Coordinates of C-alpha atoms and ligand atoms in Angstrom, one line a residue:
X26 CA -22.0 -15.5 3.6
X27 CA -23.5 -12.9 5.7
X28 CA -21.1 -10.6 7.7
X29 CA -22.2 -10.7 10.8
X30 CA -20.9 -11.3 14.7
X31 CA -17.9 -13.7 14.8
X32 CA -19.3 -17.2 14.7
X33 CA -19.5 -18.1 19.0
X34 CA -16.8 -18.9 20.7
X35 CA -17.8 -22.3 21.8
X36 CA -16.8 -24.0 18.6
X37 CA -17.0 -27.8 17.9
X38 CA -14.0 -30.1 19.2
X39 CA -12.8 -31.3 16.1
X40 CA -12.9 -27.9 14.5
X41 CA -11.1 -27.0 16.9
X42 CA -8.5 -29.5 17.0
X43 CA -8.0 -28.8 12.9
X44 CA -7.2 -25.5 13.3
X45 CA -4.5 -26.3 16.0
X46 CA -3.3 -28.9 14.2
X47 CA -2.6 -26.6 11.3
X48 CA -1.1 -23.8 12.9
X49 CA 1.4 -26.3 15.1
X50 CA 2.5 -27.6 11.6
X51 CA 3.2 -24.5 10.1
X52 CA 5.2 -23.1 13.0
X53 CA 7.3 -27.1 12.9
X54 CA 7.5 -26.9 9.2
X55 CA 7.6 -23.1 8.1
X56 CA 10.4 -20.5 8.0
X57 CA 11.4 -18.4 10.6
X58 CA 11.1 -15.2 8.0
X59 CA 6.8 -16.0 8.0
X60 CA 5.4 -12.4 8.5
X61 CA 1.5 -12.2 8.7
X62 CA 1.4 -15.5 9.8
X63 CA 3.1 -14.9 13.1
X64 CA 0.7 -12.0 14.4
X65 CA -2.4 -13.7 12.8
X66 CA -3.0 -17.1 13.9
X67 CA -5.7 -18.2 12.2
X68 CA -6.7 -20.5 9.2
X69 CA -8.7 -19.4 6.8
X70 CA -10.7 -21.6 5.0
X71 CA -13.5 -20.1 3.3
X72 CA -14.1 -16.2 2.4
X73 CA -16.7 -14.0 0.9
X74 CA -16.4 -10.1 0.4
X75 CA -15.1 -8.6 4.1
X76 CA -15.6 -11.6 5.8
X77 CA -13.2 -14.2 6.4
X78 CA -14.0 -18.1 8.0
X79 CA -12.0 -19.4 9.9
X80 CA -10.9 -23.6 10.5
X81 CA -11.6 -22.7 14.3
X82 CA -15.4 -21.8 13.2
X83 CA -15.2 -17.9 13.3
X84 CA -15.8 -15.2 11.3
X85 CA -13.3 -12.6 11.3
X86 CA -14.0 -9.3 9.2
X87 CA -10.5 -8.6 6.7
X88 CA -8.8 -5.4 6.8
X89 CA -6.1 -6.8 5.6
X90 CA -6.9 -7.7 2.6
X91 CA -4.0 -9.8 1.2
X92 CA -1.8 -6.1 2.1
X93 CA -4.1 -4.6 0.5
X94 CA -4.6 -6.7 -2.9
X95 CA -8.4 -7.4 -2.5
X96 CA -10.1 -4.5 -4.1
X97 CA -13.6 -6.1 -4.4
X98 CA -12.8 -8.4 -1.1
X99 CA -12.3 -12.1 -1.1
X100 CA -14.6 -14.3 -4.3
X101 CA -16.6 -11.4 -5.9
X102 CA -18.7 -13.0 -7.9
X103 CA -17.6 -11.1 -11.1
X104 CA -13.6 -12.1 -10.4
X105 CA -15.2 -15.5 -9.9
X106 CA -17.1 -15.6 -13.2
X107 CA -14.2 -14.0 -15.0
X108 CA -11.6 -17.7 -14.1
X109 CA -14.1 -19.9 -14.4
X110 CA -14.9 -18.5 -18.4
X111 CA -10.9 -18.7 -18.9
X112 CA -11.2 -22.5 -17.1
X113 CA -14.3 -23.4 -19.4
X114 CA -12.9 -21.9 -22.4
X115 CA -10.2 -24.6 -22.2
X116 CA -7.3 -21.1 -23.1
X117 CA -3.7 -22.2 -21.7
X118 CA -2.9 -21.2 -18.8
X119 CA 0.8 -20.8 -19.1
X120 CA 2.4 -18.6 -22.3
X121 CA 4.6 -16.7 -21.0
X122 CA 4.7 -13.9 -22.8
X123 CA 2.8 -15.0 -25.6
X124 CA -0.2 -12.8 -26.9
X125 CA -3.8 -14.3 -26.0
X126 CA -7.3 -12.5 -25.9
X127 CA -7.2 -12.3 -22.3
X128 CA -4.1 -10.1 -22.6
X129 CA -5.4 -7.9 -25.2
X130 CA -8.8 -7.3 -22.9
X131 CA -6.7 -6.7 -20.0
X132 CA -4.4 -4.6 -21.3
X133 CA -7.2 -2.7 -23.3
X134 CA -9.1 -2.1 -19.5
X135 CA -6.0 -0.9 -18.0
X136 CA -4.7 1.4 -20.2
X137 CA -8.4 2.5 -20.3
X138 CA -7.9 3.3 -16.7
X139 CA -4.8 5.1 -17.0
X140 CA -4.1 8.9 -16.2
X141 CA -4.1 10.4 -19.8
X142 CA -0.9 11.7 -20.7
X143 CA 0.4 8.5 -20.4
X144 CA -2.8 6.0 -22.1
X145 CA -2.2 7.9 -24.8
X146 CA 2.0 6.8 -25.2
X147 CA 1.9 4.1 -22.4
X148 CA 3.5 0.5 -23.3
X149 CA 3.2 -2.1 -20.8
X150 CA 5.8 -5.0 -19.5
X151 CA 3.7 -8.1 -17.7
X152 CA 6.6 -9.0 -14.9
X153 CA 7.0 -12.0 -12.9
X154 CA 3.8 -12.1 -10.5
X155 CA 5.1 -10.0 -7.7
X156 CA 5.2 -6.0 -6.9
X157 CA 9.3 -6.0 -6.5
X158 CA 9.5 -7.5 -9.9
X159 CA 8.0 -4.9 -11.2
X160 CA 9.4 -2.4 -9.2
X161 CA 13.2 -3.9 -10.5
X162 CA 11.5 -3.9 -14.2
X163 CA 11.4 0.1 -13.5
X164 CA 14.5 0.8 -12.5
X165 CA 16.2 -1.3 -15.1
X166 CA 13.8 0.4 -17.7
X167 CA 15.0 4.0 -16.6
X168 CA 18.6 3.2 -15.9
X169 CA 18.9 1.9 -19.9
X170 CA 17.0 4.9 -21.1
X171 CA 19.2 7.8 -19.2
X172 CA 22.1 6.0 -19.6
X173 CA 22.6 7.3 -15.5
X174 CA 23.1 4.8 -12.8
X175 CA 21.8 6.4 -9.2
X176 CA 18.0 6.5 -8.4
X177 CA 16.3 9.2 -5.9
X178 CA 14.0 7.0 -3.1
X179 CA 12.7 8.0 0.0
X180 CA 12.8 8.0 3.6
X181 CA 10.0 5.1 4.6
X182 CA 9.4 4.2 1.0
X183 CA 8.9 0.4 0.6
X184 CA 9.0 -1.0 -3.1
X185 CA 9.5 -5.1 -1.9
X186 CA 11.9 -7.4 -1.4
X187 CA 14.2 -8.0 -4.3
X188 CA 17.7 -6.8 -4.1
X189 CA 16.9 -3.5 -6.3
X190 CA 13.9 -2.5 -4.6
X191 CA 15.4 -3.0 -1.4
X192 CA 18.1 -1.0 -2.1
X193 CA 15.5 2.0 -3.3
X194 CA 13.3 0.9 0.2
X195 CA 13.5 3.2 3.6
X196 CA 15.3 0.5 5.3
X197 CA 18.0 0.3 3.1
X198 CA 21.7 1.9 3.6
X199 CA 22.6 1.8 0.2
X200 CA 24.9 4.7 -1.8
X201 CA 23.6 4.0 -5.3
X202 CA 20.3 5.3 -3.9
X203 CA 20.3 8.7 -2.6
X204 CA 17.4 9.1 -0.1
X205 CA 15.3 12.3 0.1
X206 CA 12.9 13.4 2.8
X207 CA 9.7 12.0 2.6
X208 CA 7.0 14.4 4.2
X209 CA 4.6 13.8 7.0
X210 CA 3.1 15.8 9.9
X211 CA 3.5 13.9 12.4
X212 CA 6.9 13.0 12.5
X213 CA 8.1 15.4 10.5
X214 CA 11.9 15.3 10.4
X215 CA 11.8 19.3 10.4
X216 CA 9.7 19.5 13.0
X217 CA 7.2 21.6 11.1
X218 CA 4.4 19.5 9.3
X219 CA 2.1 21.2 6.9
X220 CA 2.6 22.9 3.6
X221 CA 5.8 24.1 5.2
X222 CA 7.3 21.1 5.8
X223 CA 6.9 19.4 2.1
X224 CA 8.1 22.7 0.9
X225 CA 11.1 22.4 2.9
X226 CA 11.2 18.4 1.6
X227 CA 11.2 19.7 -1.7
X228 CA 13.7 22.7 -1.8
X229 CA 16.1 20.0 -0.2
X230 CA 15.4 18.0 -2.9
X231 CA 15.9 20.7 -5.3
X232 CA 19.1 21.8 -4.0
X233 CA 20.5 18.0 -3.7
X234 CA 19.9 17.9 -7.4
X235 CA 21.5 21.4 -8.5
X236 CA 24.4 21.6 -5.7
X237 CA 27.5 20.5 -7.5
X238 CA 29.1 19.2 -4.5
X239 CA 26.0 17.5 -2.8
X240 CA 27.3 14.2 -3.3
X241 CA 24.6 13.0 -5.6
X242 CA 24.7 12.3 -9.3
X243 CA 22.3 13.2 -11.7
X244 CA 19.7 9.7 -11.2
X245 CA 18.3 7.8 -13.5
X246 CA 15.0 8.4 -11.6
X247 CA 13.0 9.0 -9.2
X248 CA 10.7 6.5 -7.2
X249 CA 7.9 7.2 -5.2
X250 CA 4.9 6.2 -3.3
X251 CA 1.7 8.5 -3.6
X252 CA 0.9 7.3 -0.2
X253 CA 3.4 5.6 1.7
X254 CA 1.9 2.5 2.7
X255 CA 4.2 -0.1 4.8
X256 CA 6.0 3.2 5.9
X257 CA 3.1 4.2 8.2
X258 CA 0.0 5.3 5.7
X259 CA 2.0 8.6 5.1
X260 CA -0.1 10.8 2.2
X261 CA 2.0 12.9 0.0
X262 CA 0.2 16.3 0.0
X263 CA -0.3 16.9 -3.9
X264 CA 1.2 20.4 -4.0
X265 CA 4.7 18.4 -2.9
X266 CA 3.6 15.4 -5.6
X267 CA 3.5 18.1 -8.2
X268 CA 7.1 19.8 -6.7
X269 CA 8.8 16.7 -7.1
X270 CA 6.7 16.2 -11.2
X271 CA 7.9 19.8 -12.0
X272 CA 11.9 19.2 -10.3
X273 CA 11.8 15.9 -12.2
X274 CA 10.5 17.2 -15.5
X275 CA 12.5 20.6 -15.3
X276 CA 15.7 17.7 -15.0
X277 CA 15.1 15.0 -17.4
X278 CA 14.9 13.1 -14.9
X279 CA 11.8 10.0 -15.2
X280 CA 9.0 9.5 -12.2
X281 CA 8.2 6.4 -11.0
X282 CA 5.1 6.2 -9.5
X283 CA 4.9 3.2 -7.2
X284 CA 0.9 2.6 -7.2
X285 CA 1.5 -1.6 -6.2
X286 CA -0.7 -0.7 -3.0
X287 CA -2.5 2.5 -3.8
X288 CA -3.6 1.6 -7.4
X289 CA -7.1 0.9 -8.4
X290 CA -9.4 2.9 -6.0
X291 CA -7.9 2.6 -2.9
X292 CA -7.4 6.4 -2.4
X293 CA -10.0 7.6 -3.6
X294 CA -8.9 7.7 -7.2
X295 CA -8.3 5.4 -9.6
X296 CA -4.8 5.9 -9.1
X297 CA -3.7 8.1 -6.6
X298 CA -1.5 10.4 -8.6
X299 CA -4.7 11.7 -10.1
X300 CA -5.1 13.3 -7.1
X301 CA -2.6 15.8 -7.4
X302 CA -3.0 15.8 -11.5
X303 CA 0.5 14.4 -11.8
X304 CA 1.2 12.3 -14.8
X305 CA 4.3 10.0 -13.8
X306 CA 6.8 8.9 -16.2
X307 CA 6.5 5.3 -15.5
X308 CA 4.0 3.4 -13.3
X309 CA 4.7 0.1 -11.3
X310 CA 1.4 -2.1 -11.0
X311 CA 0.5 -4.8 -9.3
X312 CA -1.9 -6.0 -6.2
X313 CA -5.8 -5.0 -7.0
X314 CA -4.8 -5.5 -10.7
X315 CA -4.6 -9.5 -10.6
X316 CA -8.5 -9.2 -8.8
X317 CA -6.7 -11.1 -6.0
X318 CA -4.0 -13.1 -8.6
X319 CA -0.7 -12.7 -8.7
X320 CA 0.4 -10.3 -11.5
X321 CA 2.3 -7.1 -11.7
X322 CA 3.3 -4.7 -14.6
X323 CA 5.3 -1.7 -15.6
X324 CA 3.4 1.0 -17.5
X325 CA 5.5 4.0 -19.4
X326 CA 5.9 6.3 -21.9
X327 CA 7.1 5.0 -25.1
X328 CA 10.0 6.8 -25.5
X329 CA 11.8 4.9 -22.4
X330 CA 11.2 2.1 -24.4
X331 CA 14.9 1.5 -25.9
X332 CA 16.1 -1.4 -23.7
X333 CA 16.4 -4.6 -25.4
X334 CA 14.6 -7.8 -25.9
X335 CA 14.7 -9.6 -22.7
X336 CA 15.9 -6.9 -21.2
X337 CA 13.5 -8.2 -18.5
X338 CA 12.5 -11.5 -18.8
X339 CA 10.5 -14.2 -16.5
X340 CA 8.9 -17.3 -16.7
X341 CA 5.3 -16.5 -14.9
X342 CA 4.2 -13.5 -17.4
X343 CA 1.8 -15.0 -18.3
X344 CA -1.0 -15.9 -15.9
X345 CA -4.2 -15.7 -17.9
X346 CA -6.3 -16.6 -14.7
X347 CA -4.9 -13.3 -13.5
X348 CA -5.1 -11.5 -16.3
X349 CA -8.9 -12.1 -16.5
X350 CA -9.8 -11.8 -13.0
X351 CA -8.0 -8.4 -13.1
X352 CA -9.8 -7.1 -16.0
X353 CA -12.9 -8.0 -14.2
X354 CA -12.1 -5.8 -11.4
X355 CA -10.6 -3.0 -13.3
X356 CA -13.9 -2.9 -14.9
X357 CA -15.9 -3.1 -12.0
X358 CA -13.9 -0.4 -10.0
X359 CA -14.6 1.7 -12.9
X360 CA -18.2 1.1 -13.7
X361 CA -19.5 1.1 -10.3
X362 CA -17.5 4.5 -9.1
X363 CA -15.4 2.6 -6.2
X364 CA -12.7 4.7 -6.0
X365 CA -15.4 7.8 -5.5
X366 CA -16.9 5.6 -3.1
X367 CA -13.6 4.8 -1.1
X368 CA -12.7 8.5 -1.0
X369 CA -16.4 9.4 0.9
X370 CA -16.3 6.5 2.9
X371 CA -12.5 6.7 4.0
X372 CA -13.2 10.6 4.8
X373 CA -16.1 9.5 7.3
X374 CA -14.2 6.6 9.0
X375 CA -11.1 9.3 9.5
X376 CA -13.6 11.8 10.9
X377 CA -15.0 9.0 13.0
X378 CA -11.2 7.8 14.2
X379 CA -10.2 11.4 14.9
X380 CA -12.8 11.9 17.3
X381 CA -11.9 8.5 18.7
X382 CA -8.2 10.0 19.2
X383 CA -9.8 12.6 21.0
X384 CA -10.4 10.5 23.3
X385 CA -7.7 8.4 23.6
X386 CA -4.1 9.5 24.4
X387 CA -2.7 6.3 23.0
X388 CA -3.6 7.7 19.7
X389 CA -1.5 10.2 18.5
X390 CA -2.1 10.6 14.4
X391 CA -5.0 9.3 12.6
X392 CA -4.3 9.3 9.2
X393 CA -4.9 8.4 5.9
X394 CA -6.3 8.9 2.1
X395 CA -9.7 6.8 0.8
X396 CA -10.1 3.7 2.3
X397 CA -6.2 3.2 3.3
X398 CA -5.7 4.2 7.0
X399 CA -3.3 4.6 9.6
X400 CA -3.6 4.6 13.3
X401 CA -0.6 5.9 14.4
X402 CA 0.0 4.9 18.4
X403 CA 2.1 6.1 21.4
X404 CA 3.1 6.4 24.4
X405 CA 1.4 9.3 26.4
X406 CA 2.9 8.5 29.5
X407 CA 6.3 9.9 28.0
X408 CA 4.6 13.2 27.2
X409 CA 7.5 15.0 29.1
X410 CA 10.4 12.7 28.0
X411 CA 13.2 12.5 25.4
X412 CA 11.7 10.7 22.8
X413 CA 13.9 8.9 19.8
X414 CA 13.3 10.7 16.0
X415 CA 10.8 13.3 17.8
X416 CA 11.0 17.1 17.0
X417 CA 12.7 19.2 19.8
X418 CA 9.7 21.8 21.0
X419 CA 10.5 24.8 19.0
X420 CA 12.6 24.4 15.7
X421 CA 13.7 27.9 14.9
X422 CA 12.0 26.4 11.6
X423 CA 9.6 28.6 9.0
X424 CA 6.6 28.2 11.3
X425 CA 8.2 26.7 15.0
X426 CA 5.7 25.0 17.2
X427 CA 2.7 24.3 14.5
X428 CA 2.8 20.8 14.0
X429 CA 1.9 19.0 17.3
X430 CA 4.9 17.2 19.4
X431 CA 5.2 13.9 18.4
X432 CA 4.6 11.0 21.1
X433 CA 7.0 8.3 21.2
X434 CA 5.7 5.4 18.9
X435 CA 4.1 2.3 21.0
X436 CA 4.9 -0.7 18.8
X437 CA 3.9 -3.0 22.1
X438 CA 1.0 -1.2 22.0
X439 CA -0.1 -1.5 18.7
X440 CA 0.8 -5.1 18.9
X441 CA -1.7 -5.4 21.6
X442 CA -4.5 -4.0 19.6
X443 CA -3.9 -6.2 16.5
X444 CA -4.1 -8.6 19.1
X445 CA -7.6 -7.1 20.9
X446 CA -8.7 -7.0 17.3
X447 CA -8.6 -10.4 16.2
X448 CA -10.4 -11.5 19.4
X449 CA -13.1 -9.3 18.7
X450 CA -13.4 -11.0 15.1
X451 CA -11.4 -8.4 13.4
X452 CA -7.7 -8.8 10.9
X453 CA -5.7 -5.5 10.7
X454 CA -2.2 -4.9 9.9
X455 CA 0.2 -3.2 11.6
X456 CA 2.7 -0.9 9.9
X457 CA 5.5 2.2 10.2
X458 CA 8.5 3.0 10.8
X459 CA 8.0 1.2 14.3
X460 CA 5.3 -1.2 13.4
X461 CA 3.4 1.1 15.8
X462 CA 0.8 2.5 13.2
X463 CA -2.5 -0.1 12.9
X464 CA -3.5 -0.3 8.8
X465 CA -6.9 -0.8 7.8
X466 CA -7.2 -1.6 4.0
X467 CA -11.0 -2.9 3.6
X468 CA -12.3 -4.0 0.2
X469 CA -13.7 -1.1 -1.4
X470 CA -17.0 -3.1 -1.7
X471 CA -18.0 -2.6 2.4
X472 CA -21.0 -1.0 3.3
X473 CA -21.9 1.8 5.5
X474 CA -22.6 -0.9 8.3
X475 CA -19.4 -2.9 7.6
X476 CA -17.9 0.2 8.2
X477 CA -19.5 0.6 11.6
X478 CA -18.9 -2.7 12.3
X479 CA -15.1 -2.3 11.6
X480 CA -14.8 1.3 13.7
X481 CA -16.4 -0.3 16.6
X482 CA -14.3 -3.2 16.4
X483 CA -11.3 -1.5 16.6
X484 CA -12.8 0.9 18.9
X485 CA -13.2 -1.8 21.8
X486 CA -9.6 -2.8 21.2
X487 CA -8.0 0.1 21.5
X488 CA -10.4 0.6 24.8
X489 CA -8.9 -3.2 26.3
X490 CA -5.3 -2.8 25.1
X491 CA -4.9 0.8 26.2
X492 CA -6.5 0.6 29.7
X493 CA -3.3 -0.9 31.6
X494 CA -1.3 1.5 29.7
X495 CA -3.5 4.2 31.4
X496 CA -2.7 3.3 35.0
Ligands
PMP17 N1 5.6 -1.5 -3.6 C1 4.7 -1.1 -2.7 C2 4.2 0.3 -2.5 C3 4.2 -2.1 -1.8 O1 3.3 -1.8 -0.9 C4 4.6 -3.5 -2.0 C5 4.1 -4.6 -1.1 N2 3.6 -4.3 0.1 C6 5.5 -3.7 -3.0 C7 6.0 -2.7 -3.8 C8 6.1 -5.1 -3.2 O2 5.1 -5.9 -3.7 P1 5.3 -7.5 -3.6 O3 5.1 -7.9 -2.1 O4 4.1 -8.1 -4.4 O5 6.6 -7.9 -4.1

């Protein structure tokens, strides 16, 4: 399928009718939680790379992603080729945690990918199919092997839906998880940004830690995201991701690196922890690595590895269809040097955003690492007023004044761009602390013209959805 214009509008009757049809059913039948669904009313039906057909006849190019799962965007040929060998080779497809040859070759391409330091001592525990899983997997692993109950999260972190990654999640209130200052630039709750802000984040950290009377026991771990990615596509500068390696390290105390949504070349790396040269303790995996299956895993060094048999258990372990059509994309990340690709090609599509923002008020952060990226926008019209969660003008702070004032976040406005974009033939997600940031999270397959096409997508939609907003 060739990625082109969105099919034209006028599109045949009964197409037409089928799509409605569809989407009224789903709204009768499905729950009121549905997420994606809600903002994105559309039925897909058939999908190739970027490009994503619609039951109403168009073509809508997918930034989306599955959140992010779709490394080498929707039917690559070689994920393709990879199930239908498993299919033809007549292999069960259910064995829960049985050993097959598709296991071995996955699990011999991952921990081929993995940062050394930990290939070299990793052990691996397939999960039931889903990120959280994993993420519970983690904090079960590291809770048996300190013996220590409480966990260190983050402000804005997001590791799923289950109750133990909830609890370690930004929205969560809970006292078992101690939550640290995340750093950012834009919002940054010191009102500094910069180096000086993360160092600030991390000498609180520090002193949370070593402060007998801070309220906080000595954790069991410490969870984090490289890049924050449902909390707003925050980056952690690597100077702070090697604070928090060297506080943990210097403390016994294990580092989980949630890499569910920046794994596999999305950054710019291969994971993004190598970014910063930070090896983590344990490593939670899932998304990119089931090549667009469900399937998630914990990776860790083998000395954690003292909890018992069925310590973590789960039926779905074992999905060889998965397993293969994650091997295949691990291996073609690798060969083909996406995640170097993704980090030159995300750097242009920031440059070329940032000198969007300069030209649009409504824009106040552009941000991002590789081909994961945040448009963060606001209210300009409330330049002068009190703003919820905003930095006062000067701080008294290390370095008062250099970070820019922060805008009050525009989640109405974003909403409207998401909803500018799809008209124009374009999915994006929206994301942050106040669903105000819009999330691009292309395959890292896209060419240099997909690109353009994407930028000058979004480009229009900002234009339509910002005008009234600029009197
Ligand atoms: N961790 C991170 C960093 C995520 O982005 C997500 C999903 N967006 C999860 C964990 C949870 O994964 P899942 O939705 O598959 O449970």
């Amino acid at each position: 399928m060739a990625v082109t214009e969105p099919a034209p509008a006028a599109v045949s009757a009964a197409h037409s009718a089928a799509h409605e049809g569809i989407l009224r059913r789903q709204s009768a039948r499905e729950s009121a939680a549905r997420t994606y669904a809600r903002a994105l009313p559309i039925v897909p039906v058939r999908a190739r790379g970027l490009t994503i057909e619609g039951a109403d006849g168009r073509r809508y190019l997918d930034c989306l992603s599955g959140a992010g799962t779709l490394a080498l965007g929707h039917n690559h040929p070689v994920v393709l080729e990879a199930i239908r060998k498993v299919l033809d080779s007549g292999a069960p497809l259910h064995v829960l945690d049985l050993a097959t040859p598709v296991k071995d070759a996955f699990t011999t391409e991952l921990f081929r990918t993995l940062p050394r330091g930990l290939a070299d001592r990793a052990r691996i525990q397939f999960c039931g199919p889903a990120g959280t899983d994993a993420v519970e997997a983690a904090l079960k692993l590291v809770r048996t092997a300190t013996g220590r109950d409480g966990m260190l999260a983050f402000t804005g972190a997001y590791h799923g839906m289950t109750a133990g990654a909830l609890e370690a999640s930004g929205g969560a209130t809970d006292v078992r998880v101690a939550r640290l200052p995340y750093p950012q630039d834009y919002r940054c709750p010191f009102g500094i940004g910069g180096a000086d802000g993360a160092e600030v984040a991390a000498r609180w950290t520090e002193s949370l830690l070593d402060d007998t009377k801070s309220g906080v026991l000595r954790p069991a771990g410490m969870i984090l995201e490289p890049v924050q990615g449902e909390g707003g596509v925050i980056p952690a500068p690597d100077d702070w991701l090697r604070r928090m390696r060297a506080i943990t390290a210097a403390r016994s105390i294990p580092l989980i690196a949630d890499e569910v949504q920046t794994g596999v070349g999305r950054t710019g790396a291969f994971w993004a922890v190598e970014h910063s040269g930070v090896v983590p303790d344990v490593m939670v995996l899932s998304k990119a690595i089931g090549g667009s299956l469900p399937l998630a895993v914990v990776v860790y060094r083998d000395d954690l590895d003292v909890w018992p048999p069925g310590a973590h258990a789960g039926t779905f372990r074992g999905n060889q269809l998965a397993m293969a059509a994650g091997a295949a994309t691990l291996a073609y990340v690798r060969e083909n040097g996406l995640a170097e690709r993704a980090g030159v090609l995300g750097a242009r599509m920031l440059t070329h955003l940032r000198s969007l923002a300069a030209e649009h008020p409504c824009i106040g952060d552009v941000r991002g690492r590789g081909l994961m990226i945040g448009v963060e926008l606001v209210n300009p019209a409330a330049a002068d007023g009190p703003e919820p969660g905003a930095r006062p003008a000067t701080t008294g702070l290390l370095s008062p004044g250099r970070s820019p004032r922060p805008l009050p976040p525009a989640p109405e406005l974003a909403a409207e761009v998401q909803r500018e974009c799809l008209r124009r033939g374009l999915i994006v997600e929206l994301g942050g602390r106040h669903s105000s940031v819009v999330r691009l999270l292309p395959p890292l397959t896209i060419t240099d013209e997909q690109a353009a096409a994407i930028l000058d997508r979004l480009a229009d939609a900002i234009s339509a959805a910002a005008r009234p907003h600029h009197g």
